[in-house]
XYZ file of C-alpha atoms in Angstrom:
771
model
C -6.062 51.632 25.695
C -5.863 49.126 22.847
C -4.500 45.813 24.137
C -3.362 42.648 22.402
C -6.273 40.838 24.030
C -8.846 43.271 22.629
C -7.288 42.971 19.176
C -7.478 39.192 19.387
C -11.164 39.473 20.302
C -11.785 41.585 17.190
C -10.003 39.002 15.048
C -12.031 36.143 16.512
C -15.263 38.009 15.804
C -14.244 38.480 12.177
C -13.336 34.780 11.876
C -17.063 33.993 11.619
C -17.560 36.305 8.622
C -17.218 35.083 5.051
C -19.718 37.122 3.038
C -18.982 40.640 1.753
C -21.323 43.626 2.147
C -22.718 45.506 -0.871
C -23.283 49.281 -1.042
C -25.192 50.886 -3.880
C -24.642 54.461 -2.743
C -27.330 55.929 -4.932
C -29.607 54.432 -2.250
C -29.773 56.606 0.888
C -29.354 53.981 3.592
C -26.429 52.402 1.753
C -24.809 55.817 1.298
C -25.055 56.614 4.992
C -23.410 53.390 6.123
C -20.842 53.656 3.349
C -19.830 57.169 4.453
C -19.385 56.025 8.032
C -17.258 53.049 7.006
C -14.828 54.957 4.801
C -14.094 57.362 7.630
C -12.392 54.550 9.490
C -8.578 54.500 9.180
C -8.821 50.701 8.971
C -10.856 50.694 5.757
C -8.900 50.777 2.504
C -10.710 52.084 -0.578
C -9.996 50.817 -4.113
C -11.685 52.291 -7.185
C -10.799 50.824 -10.582
C -14.280 51.271 -12.080
C -12.981 53.395 -14.965
C -10.755 50.583 -16.185
C -13.562 48.055 -15.786
C -15.862 50.226 -17.909
C -13.126 50.523 -20.537
C -12.749 46.696 -20.608
C -16.531 46.256 -20.771
C -16.880 48.564 -23.754
C -13.954 46.867 -25.516
C -15.400 43.385 -24.936
C -18.784 44.426 -26.312
C -17.300 45.793 -29.521
C -15.008 42.988 -30.710
C -15.193 44.050 -34.391
C -14.109 47.642 -33.754
C -10.653 48.797 -32.792
C -11.373 51.666 -30.414
C -8.739 54.377 -30.231
C -7.480 55.281 -26.749
C -8.898 58.804 -27.033
C -12.419 57.511 -27.745
C -12.899 55.670 -24.443
C -13.743 58.670 -22.264
C -16.691 59.651 -24.447
C -17.913 56.086 -24.722
C -17.685 55.647 -20.928
C -19.669 58.859 -20.350
C -22.251 57.670 -22.849
C -22.460 54.351 -20.992
C -22.890 56.111 -17.622
C -25.794 58.078 -19.070
C -25.412 60.903 -16.546
C -24.904 58.704 -13.491
C -22.059 59.975 -11.286
C -19.171 57.473 -11.633
C -18.963 56.931 -7.844
C -22.643 55.895 -7.802
C -22.385 53.535 -10.774
C -22.069 49.824 -10.079
C -21.587 48.677 -6.515
C -19.132 49.091 -3.673
C -18.148 45.805 -2.041
C -16.793 45.724 1.484
C -14.743 42.770 2.756
C -14.858 42.975 6.583
C -12.033 40.471 7.087
C -9.537 42.592 5.150
C -11.021 46.094 5.587
C -11.116 46.622 1.800
C -13.847 48.650 0.098
C -13.777 48.011 -3.663
C -15.732 49.667 -6.450
C -16.832 47.247 -9.187
C -19.420 46.812 -11.915
C -22.776 45.524 -10.738
C -23.711 41.868 -11.055
C -24.797 41.469 -14.675
C -21.966 43.539 -16.165
C -19.417 42.141 -13.711
C -20.227 38.535 -14.631
C -20.361 39.353 -18.337
C -16.933 40.994 -18.281
C -15.259 38.562 -15.884
C -16.266 35.538 -17.984
C -15.717 37.166 -21.376
C -12.411 35.302 -21.852
C -14.282 31.993 -21.496
C -16.094 32.444 -24.800
C -16.426 30.275 -26.878
C -14.992 27.406 -24.877
C -17.985 28.160 -22.730
C -20.690 29.967 -24.660
C -22.877 32.648 -23.102
C -25.841 30.279 -23.199
C -23.777 27.566 -21.496
C -22.539 30.061 -18.907
C -26.104 31.022 -18.070
C -27.144 27.365 -17.834
C -24.181 26.629 -15.536
C -25.104 29.653 -13.447
C -28.228 27.845 -12.340
C -26.370 24.765 -11.067
C -25.666 23.996 -7.412
C -22.624 21.955 -6.369
C -21.864 20.517 -2.947
C -18.210 20.024 -2.000
C -17.328 17.821 0.988
C -13.751 18.166 2.223
C -11.617 21.164 1.369
C -8.088 20.148 0.414
C -8.686 19.009 -3.147
C -12.126 20.458 -2.492
C -10.640 23.942 -2.130
C -9.006 23.674 -5.535
C -12.195 22.326 -7.139
C -14.343 25.029 -5.543
C -12.127 27.928 -6.557
C -11.772 26.552 -10.098
C -15.533 26.158 -10.437
C -15.990 29.729 -9.227
C -13.285 31.066 -11.558
C -14.985 29.506 -14.585
C -18.450 30.050 -13.127
C -19.018 26.331 -13.689
C -21.971 26.656 -11.337
C -23.860 29.426 -9.570
C -23.837 28.102 -5.999
C -21.358 26.172 -3.911
C -22.149 24.449 -0.628
C -18.941 23.787 1.283
C -18.874 21.181 4.054
C -15.828 20.773 6.290
C -15.629 20.864 10.088
C -11.857 21.399 10.106
C -9.852 24.589 10.567
C -6.723 25.621 8.724
C -3.416 24.423 10.139
C 0.086 25.293 9.061
C 0.688 21.888 7.481
C -2.344 22.487 5.205
C -0.489 25.318 3.518
C 1.580 22.940 1.383
C -1.498 22.441 -0.807
C -4.241 24.920 0.179
C -3.782 28.343 -1.355
C -4.247 30.793 1.497
C -2.214 32.973 3.846
C -0.857 32.411 7.331
C -3.281 35.067 8.599
C -6.050 32.477 8.033
C -4.609 29.846 10.377
C -7.325 28.696 12.765
C -10.060 29.807 10.360
C -12.618 27.264 9.189
C -11.490 25.884 5.833
C -14.964 26.503 4.484
C -14.760 30.211 5.410
C -11.290 30.516 3.908
C -12.515 29.135 0.576
C -15.686 31.224 0.690
C -13.635 34.408 1.276
C -11.284 33.573 -1.580
C -14.231 33.082 -3.924
C -15.886 36.270 -2.687
C -12.733 38.222 -3.482
C -12.792 36.806 -7.024
C -16.539 37.107 -7.570
C -18.611 38.667 -4.758
C -21.852 37.746 -6.544
C -21.076 34.027 -6.419
C -23.289 32.326 -3.831
C -21.446 30.244 -1.236
C -23.040 28.449 1.724
C -20.806 27.019 4.467
C -21.432 23.965 6.630
C -18.771 24.126 9.316
C -20.100 21.074 11.140
C -19.352 18.983 8.087
C -21.770 16.295 6.973
C -23.716 14.829 9.864
C -27.141 13.298 10.336
C -28.654 16.680 11.202
C -26.931 18.613 8.379
C -27.039 16.265 5.396
C -30.609 17.037 4.313
C -30.007 20.800 4.343
C -26.733 20.327 2.492
C -28.396 18.335 -0.273
C -31.732 20.127 -0.572
C -32.013 23.502 1.216
C -32.437 26.240 -1.366
C -33.025 23.605 -4.038
C -31.467 20.185 -4.611
C -27.825 19.897 -5.536
C -26.933 19.154 -9.139
C -23.637 17.450 -8.276
C -21.675 16.323 -5.212
C -17.901 16.389 -5.048
C -16.527 14.084 -2.356
C -13.049 14.991 -1.093
C -13.450 14.030 2.557
C -11.388 11.532 4.568
C -14.145 9.886 6.606
C -15.296 6.483 5.365
C -18.765 6.860 6.854
C -19.268 10.286 5.250
C -18.103 8.983 1.865
C -20.699 6.245 2.005
C -23.410 8.390 3.589
C -23.137 11.099 0.931
C -23.337 8.509 -1.844
C -26.401 6.883 -0.377
C -28.085 10.280 -0.184
C -26.950 11.204 -3.703
C -28.280 7.907 -5.011
C -31.612 8.514 -3.265
C -31.881 11.989 -4.837
C -30.404 10.964 -8.237
C -27.402 13.294 -7.975
C -24.051 12.530 -9.667
C -20.943 12.170 -7.458
C -17.350 12.986 -8.374
C -14.209 12.207 -6.377
C -10.547 13.017 -7.092
C -7.869 11.239 -5.044
C -4.855 13.573 -5.560
C -2.742 10.554 -6.539
C -2.127 9.706 -10.192
C -4.950 12.079 -11.139
C -7.511 9.450 -10.113
C -11.071 10.573 -10.845
C -14.276 8.705 -10.031
C -17.609 9.506 -11.683
C -20.855 7.973 -10.413
C -23.874 8.992 -12.481
C -26.726 8.309 -10.067
C -28.692 10.917 -12.025
C -28.695 8.640 -15.067
C -28.747 5.289 -13.268
C -30.000 5.486 -9.683
C -29.839 1.689 -9.432
C -26.077 1.525 -9.874
C -24.189 0.409 -6.713
C -22.147 2.991 -4.834
C -18.393 3.111 -5.513
C -18.884 1.090 -8.714
C -19.903 -1.963 -6.660
C -16.470 -2.288 -5.003
C -18.092 -2.307 -1.539
C -20.857 -4.781 -2.275
C -19.124 -7.503 -0.225
C -19.179 -5.272 2.880
C -22.063 -4.312 5.196
C -23.272 -0.779 4.406
C -24.756 -0.099 7.823
C -24.345 3.511 8.896
C -24.382 2.697 12.599
C -21.580 0.189 12.041
C -19.665 2.623 9.854
C -19.733 5.341 12.497
C -18.104 2.960 14.965
C -15.098 2.219 12.740
C -12.291 3.576 14.909
C -9.082 1.678 14.249
C -7.161 1.753 10.937
C -7.705 -2.012 10.651
C -11.481 -1.588 10.888
C -11.503 1.150 8.265
C -9.134 -0.543 5.821
C -11.742 -2.971 4.521
C -13.683 0.045 3.219
C -10.821 2.413 2.407
C -8.885 0.092 0.117
C -11.664 -0.715 -2.359
C -12.349 3.025 -2.508
C -8.712 4.099 -2.957
C -7.739 1.185 -5.179
C -4.654 -0.426 -3.647
C -3.374 -1.875 -6.913
C -3.555 1.470 -8.710
C -1.872 3.677 -6.095
C 1.385 5.308 -7.145
C 4.616 3.811 -5.819
C 5.292 6.897 -3.705
C 1.834 6.748 -2.168
C 2.253 3.051 -1.381
C 5.616 3.671 0.252
C 4.189 6.655 2.138
C 1.310 4.555 3.490
C 3.882 2.215 5.049
C 5.481 5.228 6.762
C 2.292 6.518 8.411
C 2.780 6.392 12.152
C 6.556 6.201 11.778
C 8.002 9.109 9.810
C 4.699 10.801 8.865
C 1.293 11.161 10.528
C -1.000 10.922 7.506
C -0.856 10.305 3.771
C 0.877 13.035 1.789
C -0.799 15.423 -0.629
C 1.054 17.776 -2.965
C -0.051 21.148 -4.278
C 0.564 19.960 -7.843
C -1.723 16.950 -7.345
C -4.373 19.020 -5.574
C -4.260 21.701 -8.274
C -4.468 19.085 -11.035
C -7.315 17.393 -9.181
C -9.186 20.672 -8.926
C -8.881 21.219 -12.655
C -9.847 17.643 -13.574
C -12.890 17.611 -11.302
C -14.148 21.089 -12.207
C -13.747 20.329 -15.911
C -15.650 17.035 -15.568
C -18.387 18.645 -13.493
C -18.940 21.306 -16.167
C -19.112 18.690 -18.918
C -21.640 16.658 -16.933
C -23.853 19.736 -16.607
C -23.534 20.403 -20.339
C -24.347 16.771 -21.175
C -20.931 16.266 -22.758
C -20.092 13.194 -20.683
C -22.507 10.513 -19.528
C -20.274 7.651 -18.404
C -19.475 6.403 -14.908
C -16.143 4.894 -13.948
C -12.629 5.489 -12.658
C -10.194 7.473 -14.780
C -6.496 8.328 -14.488
C -4.743 11.474 -15.633
C -1.349 10.300 -14.387
C 1.319 12.902 -15.113
C 4.149 10.499 -14.292
C 2.880 8.169 -17.017
C 1.990 10.880 -19.523
C 5.204 12.866 -19.075
C 7.862 10.330 -18.223
C 11.471 9.399 -18.727
C 11.632 7.177 -21.804
C 14.354 5.075 -20.163
C 12.511 2.411 -18.131
C 13.596 1.705 -14.576
C 15.237 -1.689 -14.221
C 13.382 -4.177 -12.073
C 15.332 -6.873 -10.275
C 15.023 -10.394 -11.695
C 16.832 -13.662 -11.084
C 20.143 -13.740 -12.923
C 19.522 -17.103 -14.535
C 17.332 -20.153 -14.350
C 19.013 -23.112 -12.728
C 16.213 -25.620 -13.154
C 17.673 -29.000 -13.991
C 16.844 -30.640 -17.266
C 16.419 -34.409 -17.401
C 19.408 -34.883 -19.692
C 21.632 -33.143 -17.122
C 20.471 -35.492 -14.372
C 21.060 -38.500 -16.621
C 24.584 -37.363 -17.432
C 25.475 -36.748 -13.775
C 23.854 -40.035 -12.704
C 26.004 -41.932 -15.216
C 29.145 -40.441 -13.669
C 28.028 -41.381 -10.162
C 27.040 -44.952 -11.089
C 30.565 -45.596 -12.330
C 31.850 -44.928 -8.797
C 29.161 -46.759 -6.848
C 29.034 -50.422 -5.938
C 25.651 -51.625 -7.233
C 23.312 -53.411 -4.853
C 21.325 -55.058 -7.607
C 18.027 -54.290 -5.927
C 15.241 -51.809 -6.584
C 11.920 -51.805 -4.661
C 8.626 -51.847 -6.538
C 7.551 -48.497 -7.938
C 4.656 -48.019 -5.493
C 7.104 -48.142 -2.591
C 9.486 -45.755 -4.368
C 6.624 -43.322 -4.845
C 5.714 -43.527 -1.166
C 9.318 -42.751 -0.245
C 9.359 -39.734 -2.551
C 5.962 -38.548 -1.279
C 7.359 -38.561 2.262
C 10.561 -36.800 1.171
C 8.671 -34.007 -0.560
C 6.817 -33.208 2.669
C 10.040 -31.812 4.092
C 10.197 -28.083 4.855
C 11.904 -25.694 2.445
C 12.362 -21.932 2.341
C 9.236 -20.423 0.853
C 8.019 -23.985 0.202
C 10.213 -23.832 -2.896
C 10.841 -27.620 -2.849
C 14.323 -27.330 -4.374
C 14.765 -31.016 -5.239
C 14.479 -33.498 -8.057
C 14.861 -37.244 -7.797
C 16.216 -39.438 -10.597
C 15.753 -43.217 -10.421
C 18.193 -45.462 -12.274
C 20.034 -48.741 -11.697
C 18.449 -49.266 -8.288
C 19.632 -45.808 -7.141
C 17.718 -42.654 -6.255
C 19.730 -39.555 -7.104
C 18.808 -36.428 -5.167
C 19.524 -33.215 -7.075
C 19.362 -29.668 -5.749
C 16.980 -27.899 -8.096
C 16.883 -24.150 -7.455
C 14.539 -22.031 -9.523
C 16.853 -19.043 -9.461
C 20.333 -17.937 -8.530
C 20.534 -14.876 -6.326
C 23.617 -12.639 -6.672
C 25.074 -13.896 -3.394
C 24.098 -17.575 -3.663
C 25.102 -20.591 -5.723
C 23.183 -23.748 -6.529
C 23.994 -25.164 -3.101
C 22.898 -22.225 -0.995
C 22.384 -23.021 2.671
C 18.601 -22.880 2.346
C 18.385 -25.430 -0.480
C 20.896 -27.780 1.183
C 18.981 -27.711 4.465
C 15.765 -28.489 2.558
C 17.425 -31.426 0.773
C 18.837 -32.704 4.069
C 15.342 -32.604 5.587
C 13.984 -34.468 2.540
C 16.622 -37.187 3.012
C 15.655 -37.529 6.674
C 12.009 -38.038 5.699
C 12.955 -40.594 3.051
C 15.050 -42.591 5.507
C 12.257 -42.545 8.078
C 9.700 -43.719 5.533
C 12.075 -46.398 4.218
C 12.477 -47.700 7.761
C 8.677 -47.676 8.052
C 8.432 -49.649 4.772
C 11.060 -52.142 6.073
C 13.495 -51.084 3.330
C 17.227 -50.924 4.015
C 18.881 -47.874 2.427
C 22.434 -46.668 2.057
C 22.834 -42.884 1.659
C 25.973 -41.395 0.137
C 26.264 -37.638 0.484
C 27.969 -35.600 -2.257
C 29.194 -38.612 -4.256
C 30.777 -36.392 -6.915
C 32.970 -33.754 -5.295
C 32.993 -31.477 -8.321
C 29.313 -31.826 -9.154
C 27.453 -29.590 -6.704
C 24.022 -30.304 -8.127
C 24.070 -33.900 -6.947
C 23.366 -33.841 -3.213
C 23.077 -37.538 -2.457
C 22.553 -41.042 -3.793
C 20.190 -43.480 -2.064
C 20.778 -47.177 -2.702
C 18.436 -49.991 -1.714
C 19.543 -53.220 -0.072
C 17.471 -56.345 -0.554
C 16.078 -58.025 2.534
C 12.915 -58.720 4.489
C 13.707 -56.292 7.278
C 15.978 -53.359 8.015
C 19.382 -54.331 9.322
C 19.492 -51.551 11.920
C 16.140 -49.972 12.880
C 16.377 -46.208 13.434
C 16.231 -45.228 17.120
C 13.912 -42.363 16.193
C 11.818 -44.384 13.739
C 8.543 -43.419 15.422
C 8.968 -39.872 14.044
C 7.805 -41.175 10.659
C 4.187 -41.037 11.821
C 4.469 -37.227 12.272
C 5.710 -36.441 8.747
C 2.158 -35.806 7.515
C 1.369 -33.592 10.517
C 4.428 -31.341 10.465
C 3.513 -27.772 9.438
C 4.889 -24.283 9.801
C 2.814 -22.350 12.334
C 3.137 -18.580 11.958
C 0.239 -17.636 14.212
C 0.782 -15.753 17.457
C 1.510 -18.006 20.388
C -0.013 -18.109 23.834
C 3.346 -17.718 25.625
C 2.508 -20.968 27.364
C 5.291 -22.846 29.114
C 6.931 -25.796 27.403
C 8.194 -28.427 29.804
C 11.918 -29.121 30.130
C 11.522 -32.763 29.161
C 10.154 -31.683 25.768
C 13.138 -29.391 25.246
C 15.364 -32.305 26.244
C 13.682 -34.564 23.673
C 14.297 -32.033 20.905
C 17.925 -31.536 21.923
C 18.446 -35.296 21.949
C 16.897 -35.641 18.486
C 19.253 -32.995 17.076
C 22.294 -34.445 18.877
C 21.828 -37.669 16.890
C 23.230 -35.813 13.867
C 27.060 -35.535 13.896
C 28.147 -31.998 14.863
C 24.613 -30.649 15.394
C 23.472 -28.958 18.597
C 20.240 -27.275 19.624
C 20.322 -24.282 21.977
C 16.992 -23.188 23.464
C 16.173 -19.864 25.146
C 12.887 -19.510 26.981
C 13.169 -16.440 29.218
C 11.175 -13.361 28.221
C 14.177 -11.044 27.842
C 15.869 -13.378 25.342
C 12.628 -13.879 23.412
C 12.103 -10.097 23.229
C 15.684 -9.596 22.004
C 15.267 -12.196 19.239
C 11.856 -10.714 18.333
C 13.595 -7.382 17.676
C 16.348 -9.116 15.675
C 13.777 -11.010 13.592
C 11.789 -7.820 12.959
C 14.801 -5.902 11.646
C 15.872 -8.894 9.545
C 12.419 -9.137 7.949
C 12.485 -5.439 7.127
C 15.937 -5.753 5.536
C 14.787 -8.839 3.628
C 11.974 -6.823 2.057
C 14.167 -3.779 1.335
C 16.906 -5.664 -0.532
C 15.965 -6.280 -4.199
C 17.164 -9.894 -4.381
C 15.526 -11.155 -1.188
C 12.422 -9.045 -1.940
C 12.168 -10.772 -5.307
C 12.655 -14.202 -3.739
C 10.074 -13.578 -1.004
C 7.291 -12.445 -3.332
C 8.217 -15.105 -5.877
C 7.148 -17.641 -3.245
C 3.938 -15.924 -2.069
C 0.687 -17.324 -3.463
C -2.335 -15.052 -3.244
C -5.038 -17.644 -3.949
C -5.779 -21.379 -3.800
C -5.906 -21.465 -7.583
C -2.368 -20.119 -7.764
C -1.181 -22.716 -5.218
C -2.819 -25.542 -7.140
C -1.342 -24.343 -10.414
C 2.247 -24.175 -9.144
C 2.156 -26.817 -6.407
C 4.585 -24.808 -4.319
C 4.952 -21.488 -2.514
C 3.298 -20.126 0.605
C -0.407 -19.271 0.634
C -0.939 -15.766 1.999
C -3.507 -17.084 4.483
C -0.932 -19.399 6.058
C 1.112 -16.370 7.165
C -1.526 -15.668 9.861
C -1.521 -11.954 9.107
C -4.168 -9.376 9.940
C -5.929 -7.554 7.107
C -3.708 -4.543 7.729
C -0.554 -6.685 7.535
C -1.656 -8.321 4.284
C -2.305 -4.863 2.886
C 1.178 -3.768 3.988
C 2.643 -6.687 2.014
C 0.569 -5.767 -1.016
C 1.837 -2.211 -0.643
C 5.482 -3.280 -0.838
C 5.056 -5.918 -3.550
C 6.375 -3.525 -6.194
C 10.153 -3.166 -6.203
C 9.883 0.568 -6.823
C 8.065 0.919 -3.482
C 10.815 -0.743 -1.442
C 13.436 1.144 -3.435
C 11.833 4.358 -2.206
C 11.597 3.075 1.367
C 15.258 2.130 1.259
C 16.208 5.558 -0.108
C 14.266 7.146 2.764
C 15.813 4.710 5.258
C 12.253 3.881 6.186
C 10.052 0.806 6.352
C 10.296 0.363 10.125
C 6.616 -0.647 10.149
C 7.620 -3.817 8.292
C 9.497 -4.987 11.376
C 6.195 -5.525 13.169
C 5.243 -8.436 10.891
C 7.847 -10.720 12.471
C 8.228 -8.995 15.837
C 4.532 -9.312 16.719
C 4.659 -13.090 16.253
C 8.038 -13.835 17.818
C 7.265 -11.852 20.974
C 4.396 -14.319 21.684
C 6.727 -17.345 21.565
C 7.389 -19.762 24.390
C 11.013 -20.287 23.353
C 13.639 -19.677 20.667
C 15.694 -22.533 19.245
C 19.019 -22.362 17.377
C 20.647 -25.264 15.549
C 24.403 -24.911 15.059
C 26.972 -26.872 13.043
C 30.786 -26.880 13.203
C 31.110 -24.857 9.957
C 29.352 -23.675 6.795
C 30.512 -26.621 4.662
C 28.146 -28.149 2.137
C 27.943 -31.472 3.956
C 27.193 -29.743 7.261
C 24.302 -27.852 5.691
C 22.861 -31.177 4.493
C 23.302 -32.676 7.956
C 21.751 -29.534 9.444
C 18.683 -30.229 7.320
C 18.411 -33.697 8.827
C 18.776 -32.177 12.320
C 16.095 -29.574 11.550
C 13.644 -32.247 10.478
C 14.302 -34.428 13.538
C 13.811 -31.433 15.809
C 10.635 -30.402 13.993
C 9.073 -33.862 13.990
C 9.882 -34.224 17.684
C 8.223 -30.870 18.345
C 5.189 -32.016 16.353
C 4.981 -35.148 18.504
C 4.911 -32.927 21.595
C 2.382 -30.476 20.034
C 4.898 -27.643 19.902
C 4.503 -25.241 16.980
C 7.566 -24.283 14.961
C 8.270 -21.320 12.684
C 11.687 -20.765 11.069
C 13.264 -17.300 11.418
C 15.838 -17.675 8.685
C 16.065 -14.076 7.419
C 18.386 -13.127 10.264
C 20.529 -16.289 9.910
C 20.889 -15.748 6.157
C 21.991 -12.152 6.674
C 24.465 -13.106 9.408
C 25.914 -15.852 7.197
C 26.362 -13.392 4.342
C 28.024 -11.007 6.778
C 30.409 -13.750 7.943
C 31.255 -14.768 4.383
C 31.652 -11.209 3.042
C 28.639 -11.385 0.710
C 27.095 -7.988 1.560
C 29.190 -5.819 -0.756
C 26.189 -4.468 -2.678
C 24.045 -3.869 0.426
C 23.595 -0.163 1.380
C 25.894 0.854 4.202
C 23.139 1.725 6.664
C 21.534 -1.708 6.210
C 24.883 -3.454 6.604
C 25.354 -1.533 9.868
C 21.880 -2.669 10.966
C 22.804 -6.308 10.247
C 26.042 -5.923 12.209
C 24.149 -4.447 15.176
C 21.546 -7.208 15.151
C 24.319 -9.782 14.914
C 25.734 -8.390 18.190
C 22.295 -8.515 19.821
C 21.792 -12.061 18.572
C 25.215 -13.178 19.819
C 24.473 -11.673 23.234
C 21.484 -14.010 23.568
C 23.380 -17.095 22.366
C 26.710 -16.232 23.985
C 26.929 -19.705 25.510
C 27.009 -21.427 22.110
C 30.680 -22.354 21.820
C 32.252 -22.255 18.382
C 29.212 -23.438 16.443
C 27.923 -21.731 13.324
C 24.276 -20.676 13.468
C 22.429 -22.380 10.610
C 18.758 -22.558 11.649
C 16.718 -20.338 13.981
C 13.142 -21.105 15.024
C 10.464 -19.844 17.336
C 8.651 -22.416 19.456
C 5.141 -21.736 20.646
C 1.781 -23.093 21.633
C -0.377 -21.883 18.738
C -3.164 -23.013 16.434
C -2.214 -24.641 13.162
C -3.054 -22.716 9.968
C -6.226 -23.537 8.064
C -4.513 -22.998 4.716
C -3.176 -26.114 3.012
C 0.520 -26.379 2.161
C 0.684 -27.572 -1.437
C 3.253 -29.972 -2.870
C 4.383 -30.612 -6.417
C 3.018 -33.744 -8.042
C 5.277 -36.812 -7.959
C 5.817 -36.754 -11.729
C 7.320 -33.268 -11.402
C 9.978 -34.351 -8.918
C 10.618 -38.032 -9.719
C 12.186 -38.829 -13.076
C 12.826 -42.177 -14.733
C 15.326 -42.699 -17.567
C 13.828 -42.792 -21.054
C 16.497 -45.257 -22.167
C 18.518 -47.847 -20.335
C 21.656 -46.542 -18.688
């Protein structure tokens, strides 16, 4: 009795077969086996030899138009008395049970490739027929292999892949569901055999390993080209080292933007592998084999893949790996294009039509594109203050002020400004300018850009200016200079934040009770590194609360239990993700990131990427989402959850969370909040407590409260509303105050990266003429 189990056993036996059997039945032993086979009800016989002979005769007589009635005689003449069933060869495909009658090798190849002429001449075809190509990895590799076989761009293929076919491979690998579970190498070899049974294919189903690589490269004669389409970093490097040793060219197609790499080790065996992009990394095979985590592999993968040249969809997809997808996507169109590009280039290398090495792009989205460019977000207008504007506003203010008649010497003024500019600001944007005239220092809010939902006196810039004022007052007290500060002296002129007047004397009339904080101005930094979760004593919390309470209306709430810290870590993570997904805040964030010391020195502002205390993988994630098109895609997919980890992973290591509140969102309260922030921060610095602001969430909650989220996608607005509830649950005991500044407190190492400041002459201005 035939059972399902016995049938499955038969199928498994056939899964190891990928070469057809040939029967030339004019030979006795072939005829005997052939006769036995065709008696089986499971063998299907196909005989189209007559048509093949007709095509052959037609192709060999291109100048003559042969009438339909002439073919029979010409075919008989060609057979020269040989019985038609014995002419040519019968090919049996065990995996499908098909027995097919075809022309024998020479005539078969001649006829099958006749449509290639003269794009490939007969002489070129014969030269190509002697070439051997090794293909490693069989997604794009499948397309390359089949295309090479179709054109007969070589005479032998060696296919290396240890993987078997899975259903999710069938979006890009041309095969049937009956081949699921079959080695990819066997699937490709069978497909080629069914196109051209005379084409030589050798399969390496263990892939490329130490004990297989020599055979792969040299058994049966050395390879003439290697096509690398594998995923393994160590194999990519190993195959190149071997190819370089044996002077064999390497090609690689990335199935993204039609990216093709050519490395002509045959012409220049001294050239570095991967165009020298890995020369800064150790090429030690034992080390490479031990690369297990994505972070360990990224250092090698990114120079190979080319982060800056990936398509926007591939960048966005990379962010989604491990969240909405398990691996990077590949499309049939890209794989098919890659097969064509690589096979074409391989043929031209063999025919000495291309000798260069390099990376090339055949990017269909660039070549065939919508002529209407996609609009990138940019700041609506520049709000940088010009000197004449400051002079005009200062004149108006002076008319309303009672002059003191005193101005300290310029060296002291410069020391005051130097201290003021060391205040914290969002993105280290330093949104201030100082104008000195008539014994008065005028502090102006100087924003570089206006975001759609902010004006010149956005909360962030006002807090920064308030912190700068606090520093100036502390330094003035240190310099024994009496100052009088008037906030918002011109009600209708929002750009003027404050006026500082100097009072002559040999000592300050009322020393500041917190004057000793001045000595910590130079030491205050933002620490974004992970904390140790170490305990902070209650007396230190009390000191920070007391410092904040010295500012009218300001309070500091501190949460130090693990549940509250975890809740705020989740809130901060979601807020950071939303910040990066929204065009305006995305633009602002990356506008403040500096990727090198040279860039920091040139601008004097911004945040050095190293000071963010990110892992290599996290820095790469930021580079991935730097393009607005990438985050636009992530937003459309409602994705980007991986971006939440950037903030969450740091906040969860905190010792405490601090929240400064004010009675309302008025302009003057934001300025006072800035003073409170700086007092709290300097006090924390004195007690060796690290501080990192978590303002993304506060900004979003403020915009929610003030109805400034009209253009935000509904699902993100809902996320902000949910996080607002979670946030309020943690700070439910804060009565009536408005949240203006959120920080994490931790015991953590300070960053090695320097925080740059603008030069004094860029922030302190003197009148060109007397006022």
